[in-house]
Every structure is written in structure tokens, then in C-alpha cells.
Short mmCIF file of C-alpha atoms in Angstrom, two decimals:
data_model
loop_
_atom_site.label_atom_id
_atom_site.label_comp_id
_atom_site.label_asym_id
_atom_site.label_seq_id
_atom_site.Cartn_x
_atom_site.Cartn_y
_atom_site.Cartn_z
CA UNK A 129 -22.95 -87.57 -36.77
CA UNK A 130 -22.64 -85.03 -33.86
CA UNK A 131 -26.99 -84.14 -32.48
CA UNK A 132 -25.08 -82.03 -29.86
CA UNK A 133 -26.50 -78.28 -30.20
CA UNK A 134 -24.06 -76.39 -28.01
CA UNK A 135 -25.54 -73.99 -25.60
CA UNK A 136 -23.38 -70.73 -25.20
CA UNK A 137 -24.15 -70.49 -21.17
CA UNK A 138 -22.71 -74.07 -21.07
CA UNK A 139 -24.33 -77.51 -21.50
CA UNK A 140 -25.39 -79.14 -25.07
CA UNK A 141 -29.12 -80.73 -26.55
CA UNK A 142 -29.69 -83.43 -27.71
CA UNK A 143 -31.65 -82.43 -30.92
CA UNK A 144 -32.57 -84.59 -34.04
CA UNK A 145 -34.70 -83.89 -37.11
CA UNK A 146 -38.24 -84.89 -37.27
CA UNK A 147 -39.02 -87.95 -38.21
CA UNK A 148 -36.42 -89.42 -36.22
CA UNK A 149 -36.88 -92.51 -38.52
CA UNK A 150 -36.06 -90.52 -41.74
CA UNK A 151 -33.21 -87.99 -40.47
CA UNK A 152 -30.84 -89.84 -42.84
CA UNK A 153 -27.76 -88.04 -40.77
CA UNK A 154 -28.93 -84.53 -41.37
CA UNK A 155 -28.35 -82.14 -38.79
CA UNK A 156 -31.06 -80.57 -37.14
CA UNK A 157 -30.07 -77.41 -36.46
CA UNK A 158 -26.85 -74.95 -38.57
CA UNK A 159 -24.20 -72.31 -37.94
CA UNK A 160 -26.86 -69.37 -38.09
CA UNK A 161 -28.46 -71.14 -34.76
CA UNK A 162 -25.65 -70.96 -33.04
CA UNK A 163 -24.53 -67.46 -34.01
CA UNK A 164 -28.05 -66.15 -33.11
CA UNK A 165 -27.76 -68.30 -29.61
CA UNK A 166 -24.23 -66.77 -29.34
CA UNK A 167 -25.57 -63.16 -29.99
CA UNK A 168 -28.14 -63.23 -27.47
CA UNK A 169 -26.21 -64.61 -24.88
CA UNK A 170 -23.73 -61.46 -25.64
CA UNK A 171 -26.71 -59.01 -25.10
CA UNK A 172 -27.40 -60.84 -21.95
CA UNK A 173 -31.23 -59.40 -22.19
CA UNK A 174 -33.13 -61.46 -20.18
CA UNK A 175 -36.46 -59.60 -20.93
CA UNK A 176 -39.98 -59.50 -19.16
CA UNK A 177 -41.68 -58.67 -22.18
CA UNK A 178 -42.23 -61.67 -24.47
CA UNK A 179 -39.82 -63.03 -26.60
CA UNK A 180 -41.05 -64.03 -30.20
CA UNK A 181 -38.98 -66.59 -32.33
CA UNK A 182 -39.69 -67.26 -35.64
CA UNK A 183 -38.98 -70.51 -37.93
CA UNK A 184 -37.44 -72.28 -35.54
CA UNK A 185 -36.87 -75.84 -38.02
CA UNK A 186 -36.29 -78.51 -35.17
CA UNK A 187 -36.12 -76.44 -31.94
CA UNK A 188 -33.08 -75.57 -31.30
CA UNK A 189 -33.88 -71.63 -30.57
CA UNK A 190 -36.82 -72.52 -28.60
CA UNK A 191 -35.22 -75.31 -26.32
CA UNK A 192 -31.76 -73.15 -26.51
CA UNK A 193 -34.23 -70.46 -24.61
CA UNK A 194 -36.59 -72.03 -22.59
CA UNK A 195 -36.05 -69.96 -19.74
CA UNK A 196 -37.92 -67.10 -22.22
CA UNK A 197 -41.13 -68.90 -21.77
CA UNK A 198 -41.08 -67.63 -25.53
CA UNK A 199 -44.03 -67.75 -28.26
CA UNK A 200 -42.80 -69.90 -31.29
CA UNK A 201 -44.18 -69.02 -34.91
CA UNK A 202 -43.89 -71.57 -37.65
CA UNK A 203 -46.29 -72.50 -40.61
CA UNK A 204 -44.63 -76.16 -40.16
CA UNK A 205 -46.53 -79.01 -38.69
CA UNK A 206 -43.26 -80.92 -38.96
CA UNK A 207 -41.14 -78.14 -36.97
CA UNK A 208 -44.19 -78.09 -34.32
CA UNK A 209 -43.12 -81.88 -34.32
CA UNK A 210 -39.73 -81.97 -33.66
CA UNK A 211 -40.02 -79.04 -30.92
CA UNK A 212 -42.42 -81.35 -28.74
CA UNK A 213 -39.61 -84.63 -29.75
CA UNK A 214 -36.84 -83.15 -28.87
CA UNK A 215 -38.12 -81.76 -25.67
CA UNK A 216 -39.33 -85.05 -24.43
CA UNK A 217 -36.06 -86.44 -25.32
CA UNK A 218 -33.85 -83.79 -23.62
CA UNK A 219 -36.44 -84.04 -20.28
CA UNK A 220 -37.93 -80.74 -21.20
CA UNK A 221 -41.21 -79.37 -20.25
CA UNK A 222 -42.83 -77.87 -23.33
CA UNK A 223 -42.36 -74.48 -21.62
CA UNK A 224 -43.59 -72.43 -25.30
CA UNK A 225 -46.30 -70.72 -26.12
CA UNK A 226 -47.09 -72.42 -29.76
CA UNK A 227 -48.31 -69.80 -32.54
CA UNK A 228 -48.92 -70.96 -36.50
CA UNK A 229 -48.38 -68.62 -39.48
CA UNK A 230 -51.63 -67.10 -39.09
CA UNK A 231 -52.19 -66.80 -35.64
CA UNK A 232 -51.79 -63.53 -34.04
CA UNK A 233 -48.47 -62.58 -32.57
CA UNK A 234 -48.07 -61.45 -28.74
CA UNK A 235 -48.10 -57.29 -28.28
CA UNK A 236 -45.06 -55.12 -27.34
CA UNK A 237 -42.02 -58.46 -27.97
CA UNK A 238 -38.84 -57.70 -26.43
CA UNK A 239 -36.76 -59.77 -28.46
CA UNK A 240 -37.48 -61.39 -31.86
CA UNK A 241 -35.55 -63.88 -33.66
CA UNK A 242 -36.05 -64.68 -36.99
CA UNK A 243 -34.72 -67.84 -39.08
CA UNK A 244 -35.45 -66.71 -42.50
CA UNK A 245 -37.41 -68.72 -44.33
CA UNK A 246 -37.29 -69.33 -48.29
CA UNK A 247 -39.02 -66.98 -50.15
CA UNK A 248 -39.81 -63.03 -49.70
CA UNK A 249 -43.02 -63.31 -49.69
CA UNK A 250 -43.22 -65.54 -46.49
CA UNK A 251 -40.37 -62.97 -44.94
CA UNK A 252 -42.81 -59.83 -46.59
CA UNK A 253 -45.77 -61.46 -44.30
CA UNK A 254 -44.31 -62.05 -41.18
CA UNK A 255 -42.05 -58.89 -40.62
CA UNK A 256 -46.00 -56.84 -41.93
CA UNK A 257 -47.27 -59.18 -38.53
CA UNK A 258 -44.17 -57.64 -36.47
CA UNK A 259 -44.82 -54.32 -37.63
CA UNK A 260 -48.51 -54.23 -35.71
CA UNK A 261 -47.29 -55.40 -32.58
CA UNK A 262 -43.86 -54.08 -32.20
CA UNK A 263 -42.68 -51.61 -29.77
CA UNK A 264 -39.93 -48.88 -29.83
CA UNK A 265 -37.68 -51.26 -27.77
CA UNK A 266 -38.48 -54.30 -29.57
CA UNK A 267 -35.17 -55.90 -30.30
CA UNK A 268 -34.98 -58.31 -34.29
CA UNK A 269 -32.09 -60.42 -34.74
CA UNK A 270 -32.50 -62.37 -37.80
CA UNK A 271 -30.30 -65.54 -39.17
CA UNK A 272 -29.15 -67.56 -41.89
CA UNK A 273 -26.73 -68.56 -44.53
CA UNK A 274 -24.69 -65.58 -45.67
CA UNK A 275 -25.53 -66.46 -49.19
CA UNK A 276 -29.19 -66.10 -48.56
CA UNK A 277 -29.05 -62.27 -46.67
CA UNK A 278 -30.04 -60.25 -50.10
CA UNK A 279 -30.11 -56.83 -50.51
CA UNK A 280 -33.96 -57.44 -50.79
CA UNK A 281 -33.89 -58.93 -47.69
CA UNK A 282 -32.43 -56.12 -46.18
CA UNK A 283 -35.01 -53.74 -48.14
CA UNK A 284 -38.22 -55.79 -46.40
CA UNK A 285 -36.78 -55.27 -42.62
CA UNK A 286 -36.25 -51.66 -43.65
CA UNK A 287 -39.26 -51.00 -44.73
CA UNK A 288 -41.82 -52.76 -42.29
CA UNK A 289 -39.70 -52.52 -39.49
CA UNK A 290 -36.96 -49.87 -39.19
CA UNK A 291 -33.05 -49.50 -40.12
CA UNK A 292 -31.16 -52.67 -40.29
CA UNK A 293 -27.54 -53.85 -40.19
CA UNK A 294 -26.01 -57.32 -40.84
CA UNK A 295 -22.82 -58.95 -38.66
CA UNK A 296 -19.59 -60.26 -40.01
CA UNK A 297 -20.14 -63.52 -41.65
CA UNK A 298 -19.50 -66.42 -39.06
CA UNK A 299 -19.22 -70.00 -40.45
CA UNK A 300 -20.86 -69.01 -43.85
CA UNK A 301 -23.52 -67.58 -42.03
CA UNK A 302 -25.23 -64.32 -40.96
CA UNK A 303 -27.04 -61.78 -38.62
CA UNK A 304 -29.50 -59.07 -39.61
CA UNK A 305 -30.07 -56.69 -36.75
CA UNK A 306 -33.09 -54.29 -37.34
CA UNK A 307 -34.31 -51.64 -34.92
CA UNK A 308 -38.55 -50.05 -34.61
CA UNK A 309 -38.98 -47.01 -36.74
CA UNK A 310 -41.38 -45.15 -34.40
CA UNK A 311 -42.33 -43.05 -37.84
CA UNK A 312 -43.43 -46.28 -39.41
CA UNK A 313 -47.09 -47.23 -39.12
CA UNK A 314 -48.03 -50.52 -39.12
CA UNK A 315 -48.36 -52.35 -42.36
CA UNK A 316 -51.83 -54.58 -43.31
CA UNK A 317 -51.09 -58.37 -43.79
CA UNK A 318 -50.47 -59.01 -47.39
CA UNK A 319 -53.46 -60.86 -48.92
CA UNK A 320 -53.49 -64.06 -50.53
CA UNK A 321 -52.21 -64.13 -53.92
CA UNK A 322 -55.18 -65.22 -56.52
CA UNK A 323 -54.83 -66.37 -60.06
CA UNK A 324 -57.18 -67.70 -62.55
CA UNK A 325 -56.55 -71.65 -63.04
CA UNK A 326 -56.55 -72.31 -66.48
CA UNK A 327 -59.35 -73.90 -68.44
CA UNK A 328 -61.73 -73.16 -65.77
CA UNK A 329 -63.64 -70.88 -64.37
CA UNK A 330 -62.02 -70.85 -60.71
CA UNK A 331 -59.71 -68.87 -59.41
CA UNK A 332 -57.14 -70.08 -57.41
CA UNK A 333 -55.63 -67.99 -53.68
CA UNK A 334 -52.42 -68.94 -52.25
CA UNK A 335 -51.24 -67.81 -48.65
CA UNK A 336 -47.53 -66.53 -48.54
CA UNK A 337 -45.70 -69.92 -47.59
CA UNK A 338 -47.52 -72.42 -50.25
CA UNK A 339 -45.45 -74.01 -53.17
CA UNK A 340 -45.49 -72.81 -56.54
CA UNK A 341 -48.01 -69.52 -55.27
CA UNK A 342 -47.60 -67.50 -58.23
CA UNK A 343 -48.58 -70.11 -60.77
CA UNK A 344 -50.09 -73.35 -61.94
CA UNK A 345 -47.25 -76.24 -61.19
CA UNK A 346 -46.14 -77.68 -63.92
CA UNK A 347 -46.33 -81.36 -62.41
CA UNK A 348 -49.78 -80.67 -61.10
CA UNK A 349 -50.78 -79.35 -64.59
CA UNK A 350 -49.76 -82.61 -66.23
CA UNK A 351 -51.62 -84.41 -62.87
CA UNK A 352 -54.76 -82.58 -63.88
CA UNK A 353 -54.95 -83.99 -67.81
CA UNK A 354 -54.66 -87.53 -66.30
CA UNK A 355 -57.28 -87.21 -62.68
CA UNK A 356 -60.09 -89.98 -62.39
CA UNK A 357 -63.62 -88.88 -63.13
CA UNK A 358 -67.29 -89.60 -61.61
CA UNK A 359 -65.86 -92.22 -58.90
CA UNK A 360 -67.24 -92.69 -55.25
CA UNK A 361 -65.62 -92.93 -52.03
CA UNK A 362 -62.80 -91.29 -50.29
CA UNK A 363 -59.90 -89.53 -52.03
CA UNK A 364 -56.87 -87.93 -50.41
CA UNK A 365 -54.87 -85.05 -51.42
CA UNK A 366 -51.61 -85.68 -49.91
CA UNK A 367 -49.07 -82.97 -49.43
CA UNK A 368 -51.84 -81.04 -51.74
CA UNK A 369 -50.44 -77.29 -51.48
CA UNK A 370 -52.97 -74.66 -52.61
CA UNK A 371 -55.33 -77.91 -52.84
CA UNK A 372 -55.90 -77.48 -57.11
CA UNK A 373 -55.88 -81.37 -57.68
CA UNK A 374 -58.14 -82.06 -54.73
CA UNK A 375 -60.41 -79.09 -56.00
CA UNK A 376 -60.88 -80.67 -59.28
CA UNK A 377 -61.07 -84.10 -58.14
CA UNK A 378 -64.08 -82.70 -55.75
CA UNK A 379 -65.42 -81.21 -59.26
CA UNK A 380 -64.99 -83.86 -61.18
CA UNK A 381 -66.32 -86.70 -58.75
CA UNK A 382 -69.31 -85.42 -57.10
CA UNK A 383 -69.96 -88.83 -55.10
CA UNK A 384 -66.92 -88.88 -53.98
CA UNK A 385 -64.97 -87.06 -50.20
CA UNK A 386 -61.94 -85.58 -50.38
CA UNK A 387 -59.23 -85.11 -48.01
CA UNK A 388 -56.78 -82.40 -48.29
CA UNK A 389 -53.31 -83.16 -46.04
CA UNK A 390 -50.23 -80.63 -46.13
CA UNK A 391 -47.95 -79.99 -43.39
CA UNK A 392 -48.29 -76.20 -44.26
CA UNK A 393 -51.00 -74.30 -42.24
CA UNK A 394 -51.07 -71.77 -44.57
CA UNK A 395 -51.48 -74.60 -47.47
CA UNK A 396 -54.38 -76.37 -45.94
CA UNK A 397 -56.17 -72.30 -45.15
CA UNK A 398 -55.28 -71.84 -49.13
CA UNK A 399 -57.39 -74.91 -49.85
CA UNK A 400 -60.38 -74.09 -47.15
CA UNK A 401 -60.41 -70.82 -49.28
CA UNK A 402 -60.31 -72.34 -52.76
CA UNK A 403 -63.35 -75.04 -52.01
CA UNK A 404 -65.21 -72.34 -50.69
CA UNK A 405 -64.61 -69.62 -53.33
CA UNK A 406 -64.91 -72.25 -55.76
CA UNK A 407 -66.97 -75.17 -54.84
CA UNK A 408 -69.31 -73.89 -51.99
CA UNK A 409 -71.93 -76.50 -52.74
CA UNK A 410 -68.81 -79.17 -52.42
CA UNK A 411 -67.88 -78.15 -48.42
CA UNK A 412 -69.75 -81.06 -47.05
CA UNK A 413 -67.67 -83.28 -48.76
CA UNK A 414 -64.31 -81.99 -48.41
CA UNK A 415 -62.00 -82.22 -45.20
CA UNK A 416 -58.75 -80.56 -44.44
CA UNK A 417 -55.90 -81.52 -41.96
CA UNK A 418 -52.81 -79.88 -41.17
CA UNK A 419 -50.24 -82.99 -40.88
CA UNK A 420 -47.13 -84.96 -41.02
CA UNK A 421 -47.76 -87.05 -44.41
CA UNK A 422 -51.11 -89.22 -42.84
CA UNK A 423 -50.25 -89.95 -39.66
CA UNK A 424 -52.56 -91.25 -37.52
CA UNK A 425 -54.67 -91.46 -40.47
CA UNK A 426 -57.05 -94.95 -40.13
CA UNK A 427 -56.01 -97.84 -42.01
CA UNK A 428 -57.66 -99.02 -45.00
CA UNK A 429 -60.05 -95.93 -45.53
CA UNK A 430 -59.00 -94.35 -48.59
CA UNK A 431 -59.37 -95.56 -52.15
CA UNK A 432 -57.29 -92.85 -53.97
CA UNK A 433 -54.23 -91.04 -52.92
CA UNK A 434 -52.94 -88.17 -55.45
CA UNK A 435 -49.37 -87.02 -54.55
CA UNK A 436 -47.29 -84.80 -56.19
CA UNK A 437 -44.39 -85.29 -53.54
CA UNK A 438 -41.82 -82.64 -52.27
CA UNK A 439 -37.71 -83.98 -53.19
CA UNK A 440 -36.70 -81.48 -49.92
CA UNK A 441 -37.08 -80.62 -46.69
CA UNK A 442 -36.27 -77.03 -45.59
CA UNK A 443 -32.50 -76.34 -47.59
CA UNK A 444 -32.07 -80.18 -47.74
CA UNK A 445 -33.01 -82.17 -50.88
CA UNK A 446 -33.79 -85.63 -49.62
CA UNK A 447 -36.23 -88.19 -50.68
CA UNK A 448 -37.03 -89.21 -47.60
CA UNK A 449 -40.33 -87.57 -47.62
CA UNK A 450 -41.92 -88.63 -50.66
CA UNK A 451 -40.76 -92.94 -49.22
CA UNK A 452 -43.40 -91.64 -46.12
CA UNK A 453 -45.86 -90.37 -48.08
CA UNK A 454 -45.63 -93.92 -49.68
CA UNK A 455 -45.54 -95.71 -47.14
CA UNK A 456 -48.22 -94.12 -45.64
CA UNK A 457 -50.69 -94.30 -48.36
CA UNK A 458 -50.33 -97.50 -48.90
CA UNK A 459 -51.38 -98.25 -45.29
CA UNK A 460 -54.54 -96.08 -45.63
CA UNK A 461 -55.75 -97.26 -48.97
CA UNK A 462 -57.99 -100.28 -49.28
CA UNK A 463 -57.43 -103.09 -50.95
CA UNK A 464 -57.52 -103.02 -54.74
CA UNK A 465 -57.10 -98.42 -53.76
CA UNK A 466 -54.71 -96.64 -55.73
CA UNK A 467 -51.98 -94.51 -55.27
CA UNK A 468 -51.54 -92.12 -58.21
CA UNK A 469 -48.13 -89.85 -58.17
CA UNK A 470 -46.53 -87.06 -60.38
CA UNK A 471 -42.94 -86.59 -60.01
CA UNK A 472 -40.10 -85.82 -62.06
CA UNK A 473 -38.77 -88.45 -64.75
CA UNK A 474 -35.05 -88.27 -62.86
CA UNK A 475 -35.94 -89.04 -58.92
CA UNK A 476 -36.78 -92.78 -60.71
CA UNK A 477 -39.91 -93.61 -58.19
CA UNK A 478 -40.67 -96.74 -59.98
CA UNK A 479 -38.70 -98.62 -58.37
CA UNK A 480 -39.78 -97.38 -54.82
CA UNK A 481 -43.35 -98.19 -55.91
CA UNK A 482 -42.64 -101.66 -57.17
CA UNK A 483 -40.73 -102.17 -53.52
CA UNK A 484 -43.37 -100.87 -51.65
CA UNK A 485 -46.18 -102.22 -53.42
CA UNK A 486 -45.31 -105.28 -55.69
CA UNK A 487 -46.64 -103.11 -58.97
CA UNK A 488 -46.46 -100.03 -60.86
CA UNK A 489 -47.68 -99.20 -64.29
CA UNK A 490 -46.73 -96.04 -66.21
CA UNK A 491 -49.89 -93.33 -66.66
CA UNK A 492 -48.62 -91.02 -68.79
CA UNK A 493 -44.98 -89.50 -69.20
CA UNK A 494 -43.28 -86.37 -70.47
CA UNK A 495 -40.07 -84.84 -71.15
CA UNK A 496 -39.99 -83.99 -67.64
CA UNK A 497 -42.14 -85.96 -65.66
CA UNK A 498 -43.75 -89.39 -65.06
CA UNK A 499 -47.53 -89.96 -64.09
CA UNK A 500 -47.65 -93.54 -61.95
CA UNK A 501 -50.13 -95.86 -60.63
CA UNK A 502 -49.69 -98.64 -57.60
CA UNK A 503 -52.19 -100.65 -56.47
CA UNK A 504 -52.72 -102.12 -52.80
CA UNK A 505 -53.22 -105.68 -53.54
CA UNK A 506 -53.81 -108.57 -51.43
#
């Protein structure tokens, strides 16, 4: 496959998906980069004040623009990743200001570009951060798919920001050009959605970007009926979301440490919240990390993973990351530790976990999913 990113003043990047080891051929970067590249080229606006970008996936807008010196927002400790990879690999100094999800965003931007990401709620929270640090000349060019521009996505731009337009469609994809309302105050950061989890007495907050916000998972429901009780030593939560099964293994295993790993910054602030809302006499024992599955992670220091693995990255369904998260646990558990998964009955993980580990048992199962057990052995 073609990693050449075409740059529309001339000259290409190199740029691959992040990690390189696991890019099974997808491409790191799609048509709505390049029309946003293209448009901004067009405007040739080469502005003093700051230039924002927003959900850049594997760098391309960032390299693409180095010249910018821009500030680079993503919730996405695997996009953070493949910005500093490709870089290096295209003999680029990391020339960016980095910004996560919840930091705050620079005042007055010239430009911003925008890759949409998933959901409306993520999109709701990011244009209400625009909105208090905009100015009247600030400049929003949004991209993506064509299929994924709604007319509620045009209804969000309008309303925190100002009017808003969308391009011809260009290789399936498309612009959304938005312009300050001076009229418009700015809008308050939406808060963290909160729910009561079921059964229990706690009450469960979600930032905009974690899985499943709205509601209990129904994997991680069926993970909770079948979680180990009054066990020592060191647990993991891997790729743990709003952090419920580490919560309730911290609750239900007061010897034991907990470790709560998602690449999602605003996942691992949803679990800081929900230990301390919930368990506040549990803080000492429970430790958060914003990361790429475990890396760097010491081997042979955990005794029980939980996982209830992703089956995509971004747009792309892959399985990719749930063979890390594997592979990785297994390196970090001790001997005789445990890796204990939920996952739907159709992605067929057995036989990954009988590869990987020489075993796998059957927990519990469902019409829809499977509860499974490895063991690090000798």
C-alpha cells in the first residue's frame, strides 16, 4: 500500500499508523485530509495568530503544517503516538505545541481545523472550548466523510460558533466552513454525564469521548456478575473506559491495587472522578495511566488483567488491538496471573488465547458474549 500523504505545495510524507507493528495495511491518513490540506493551501493564510488543529488521527494535518508551529488537540494517546513516529521517521522536529481533550486551548486561533470525531457529544465539547477563545477572524474548516456531515452536525457549529456552510463532496468526503458569531457568547464546557450504576449505590460520570457514556455496557455488565472477590495484589484495568470494572474490583477486593489503563485522557479523568466520588477511602490504592495498551508497563507485576477489548480503531474495525492488549498482559502478569476478557461470542478469541497462552477455559457465556480465562504458566 501507498504511506505517501501528498502535500499540496509539493513534496509527499511518509506517514504510517501507530503501532507500526499492527497497521495491517491501513492507511493512516483519508480523502478529508487531503481536501482540508488542499483548502488551506487555496486560502494561502499563513497566519501569526495560532493555528489550532483538532483530531488529527496519525499526523498528517500537523506534519502537513509544520511551518504553523500549530497547537494539536486530541483525547488519543495513540494519535499523540503516531505524531511523534512519523515525525522522527520523516526527519521532523516535533515543531507542535501538544494539547489533550481537556487542556485549555490557545486564545484568539487564526485558523482551526477540525477532523470530526465520532459522536456529538465529543464535537458538542470541543466546538463549547472554541467558542471561549475564538475571535471575530477566527477561521473553522472542518473534515470528514460526506456520509458523516449531519444536519446535527451542522446545527452544533451553528450554534456555538457562528453560520456554517459545507463544500462540494470531494472523494466521498467533506468540508464544513463556519465563521465567529460576534453576538454569540461563549458557551460553558458541558459537564460530565453521570448515571446511577445499577445495584449499587455509586454513581457513575463519563467525560464526552468515553465508550458507552450514556449507559452501563452490556459486556461490562455481564463482566461485573463474574469479577473475583477479596483477593490481594495488583489488578489492571486495561482499556477500562469510565473505569466501572476497576471500581468494583477496588470495592470488592480491599487488599488488593488497581490499575486503570485507557488510551483516552478523558477515560482515565472519568475514572479519577468515579474512585473519588465513589471510593474516596480506596485512592491510595488505585493508579491511573493514560496509555498505549501497557507499554512500558514492568514485566511480571500484575496478577489480574480485566479487558473488555475494543474490535476498532478510529472508523476501522480491526482486531489488531485487542492481539496487543494480549500480548501485553501476558508479559505483565506473573506466573500462575490471569487474564480475564469479555468480548463478543463472534470475534472467536479462544483461539488467540490458546495461541498466546497455551490455555483458555470458558467463564461464563451468553447469547452474545463469552467471559474467558488464560493463565500465564510456566
Amino acid at each position: 500500500m501507498n504511506h505517501h500523504f501528498p502535500l499540496p505545495q509539493g513534496g509527499e510524507l511518509i506517514l504510517h499508523r501507530y503501532p507500526r507493528s499492527a497497521q495491517h495495511g491501513l492507511q493512516a491518513w483519508d480523502a478529508a485530509d487531503e481536501y482540508i490540506m488542499n483548502e488551506v493551501a487555496a486560502q494561502a493564510r499563513d497566519r501569526a495568530t495560532p493555528t489550532v488543529i483538532v483530531n488529527d488521527g496519525f499526523g498528517a494535518l500537523t506534519l502537513g503544517l509544520l511551518h504553523l508551529k500549530p497547537y494539536t488537540v486530541t483525547d488519543s494517546r495513540v494519535a499523540e503516538l503516531a505524531l511523534t513516529t512519523n515525525a522522527r521517521d520523516n526527519g521532523l522536529e516535533p515543531d507542535w505545541q501538544p494539547l489533550n481533550s481537556l487542556s485549555a486551548w490557545p486564545e484568539n486561533p487564526g485558523l482551526v481545523l477540525f477532523k470530526l470525531p465520532k459522536t456529538n457529544a465529543m464535537l458538542e465539547y470541543q466546538l463549547a472550548a472554541l467558542s471561549q477563545v475564538m475571535g471575530p477572524d477566527t477561521l473553522v474548516i472542518a473534515g470528514a466523510k460526506a456520509k458523516d456531515v449531519h444536519s446535527s452536525t451542522l446545527k452544533l457549529f451553528e450554534q456555538y460558533i457562528g453560520p456554517t456552510h459545507t463544500s462540494l463532496a470531494w472523494k466521498k468526503a467533506r468540508l464544513v466552513f463556519c465563521t465567529p458569531d460576534p453576538a454569540k457568547a461563549p458557551s460553558p464546557l458541558p459537564p460530565p454525564l453521570a448515571w446511577p450504576l445499577e445495584g449499587t449505590d455509586f454513581t457513575i460520570h463519563n467525560h464526552a469521548n468515553v465508550f458507552s457514556r450514556a449507559s452501563l455496557d452490556i459486556g461490562a455488565r455481564f463482566m461485573l456478575e463474574h469479577l473475583p472477590a477479596n483477593r490481594p495484589g495488583r489488578m489492571v484495568d486495561l482499556g477500562c473506559g469510565n473505569g466501572v470494572l476497576g471500581l468494583m474490583a477496588l470495592a470488592r477486593n480491599p487488599q488488593a491495587q488497581v490499575t486503570f489503563v485507557d488510551e483516552s485522557h478523558m477515560a482515565i479523568a472519568s475514572c479519577r472522578l468515579n474512585v473519588q466520588h465513589n471510593l474516596p477511602d480506596a485512592e491510595s490504592r488505585a493508579h491511573f495511566m493514560v496509555n498505549n495498551c501497557l507499554d512500558g508497563m514492568a514485566p511480571d507485576s500484575a496478577d489480574l488483567v480485566l479487558c473488555n477489548p475494543p474490535f476498532h480503531q478510529q472508523q476501522a474495525i480491526t482486531d489488531h488491538i485487542a492481539w496487543q492488549m494480549f500480548v501485553d498482559a501476558k508479559r505483565v502478569l506473573r506466573r500462575s496471573g490471569e487474564l480475564l476478557l469479555v468480548a463478543n461470542r463472534h470475534l472467536d478469541y479462544h483461539q488467540k488465547l490458546k495461541r498466546l497462552f497455551g490455555n483458555q477455559r470458558v467463564v461464563a457465556s451468553n447469547r452474545k458474549f463469552v467471559i474467558l480465562r488464560a493463565i500465564k504458566t510456566p
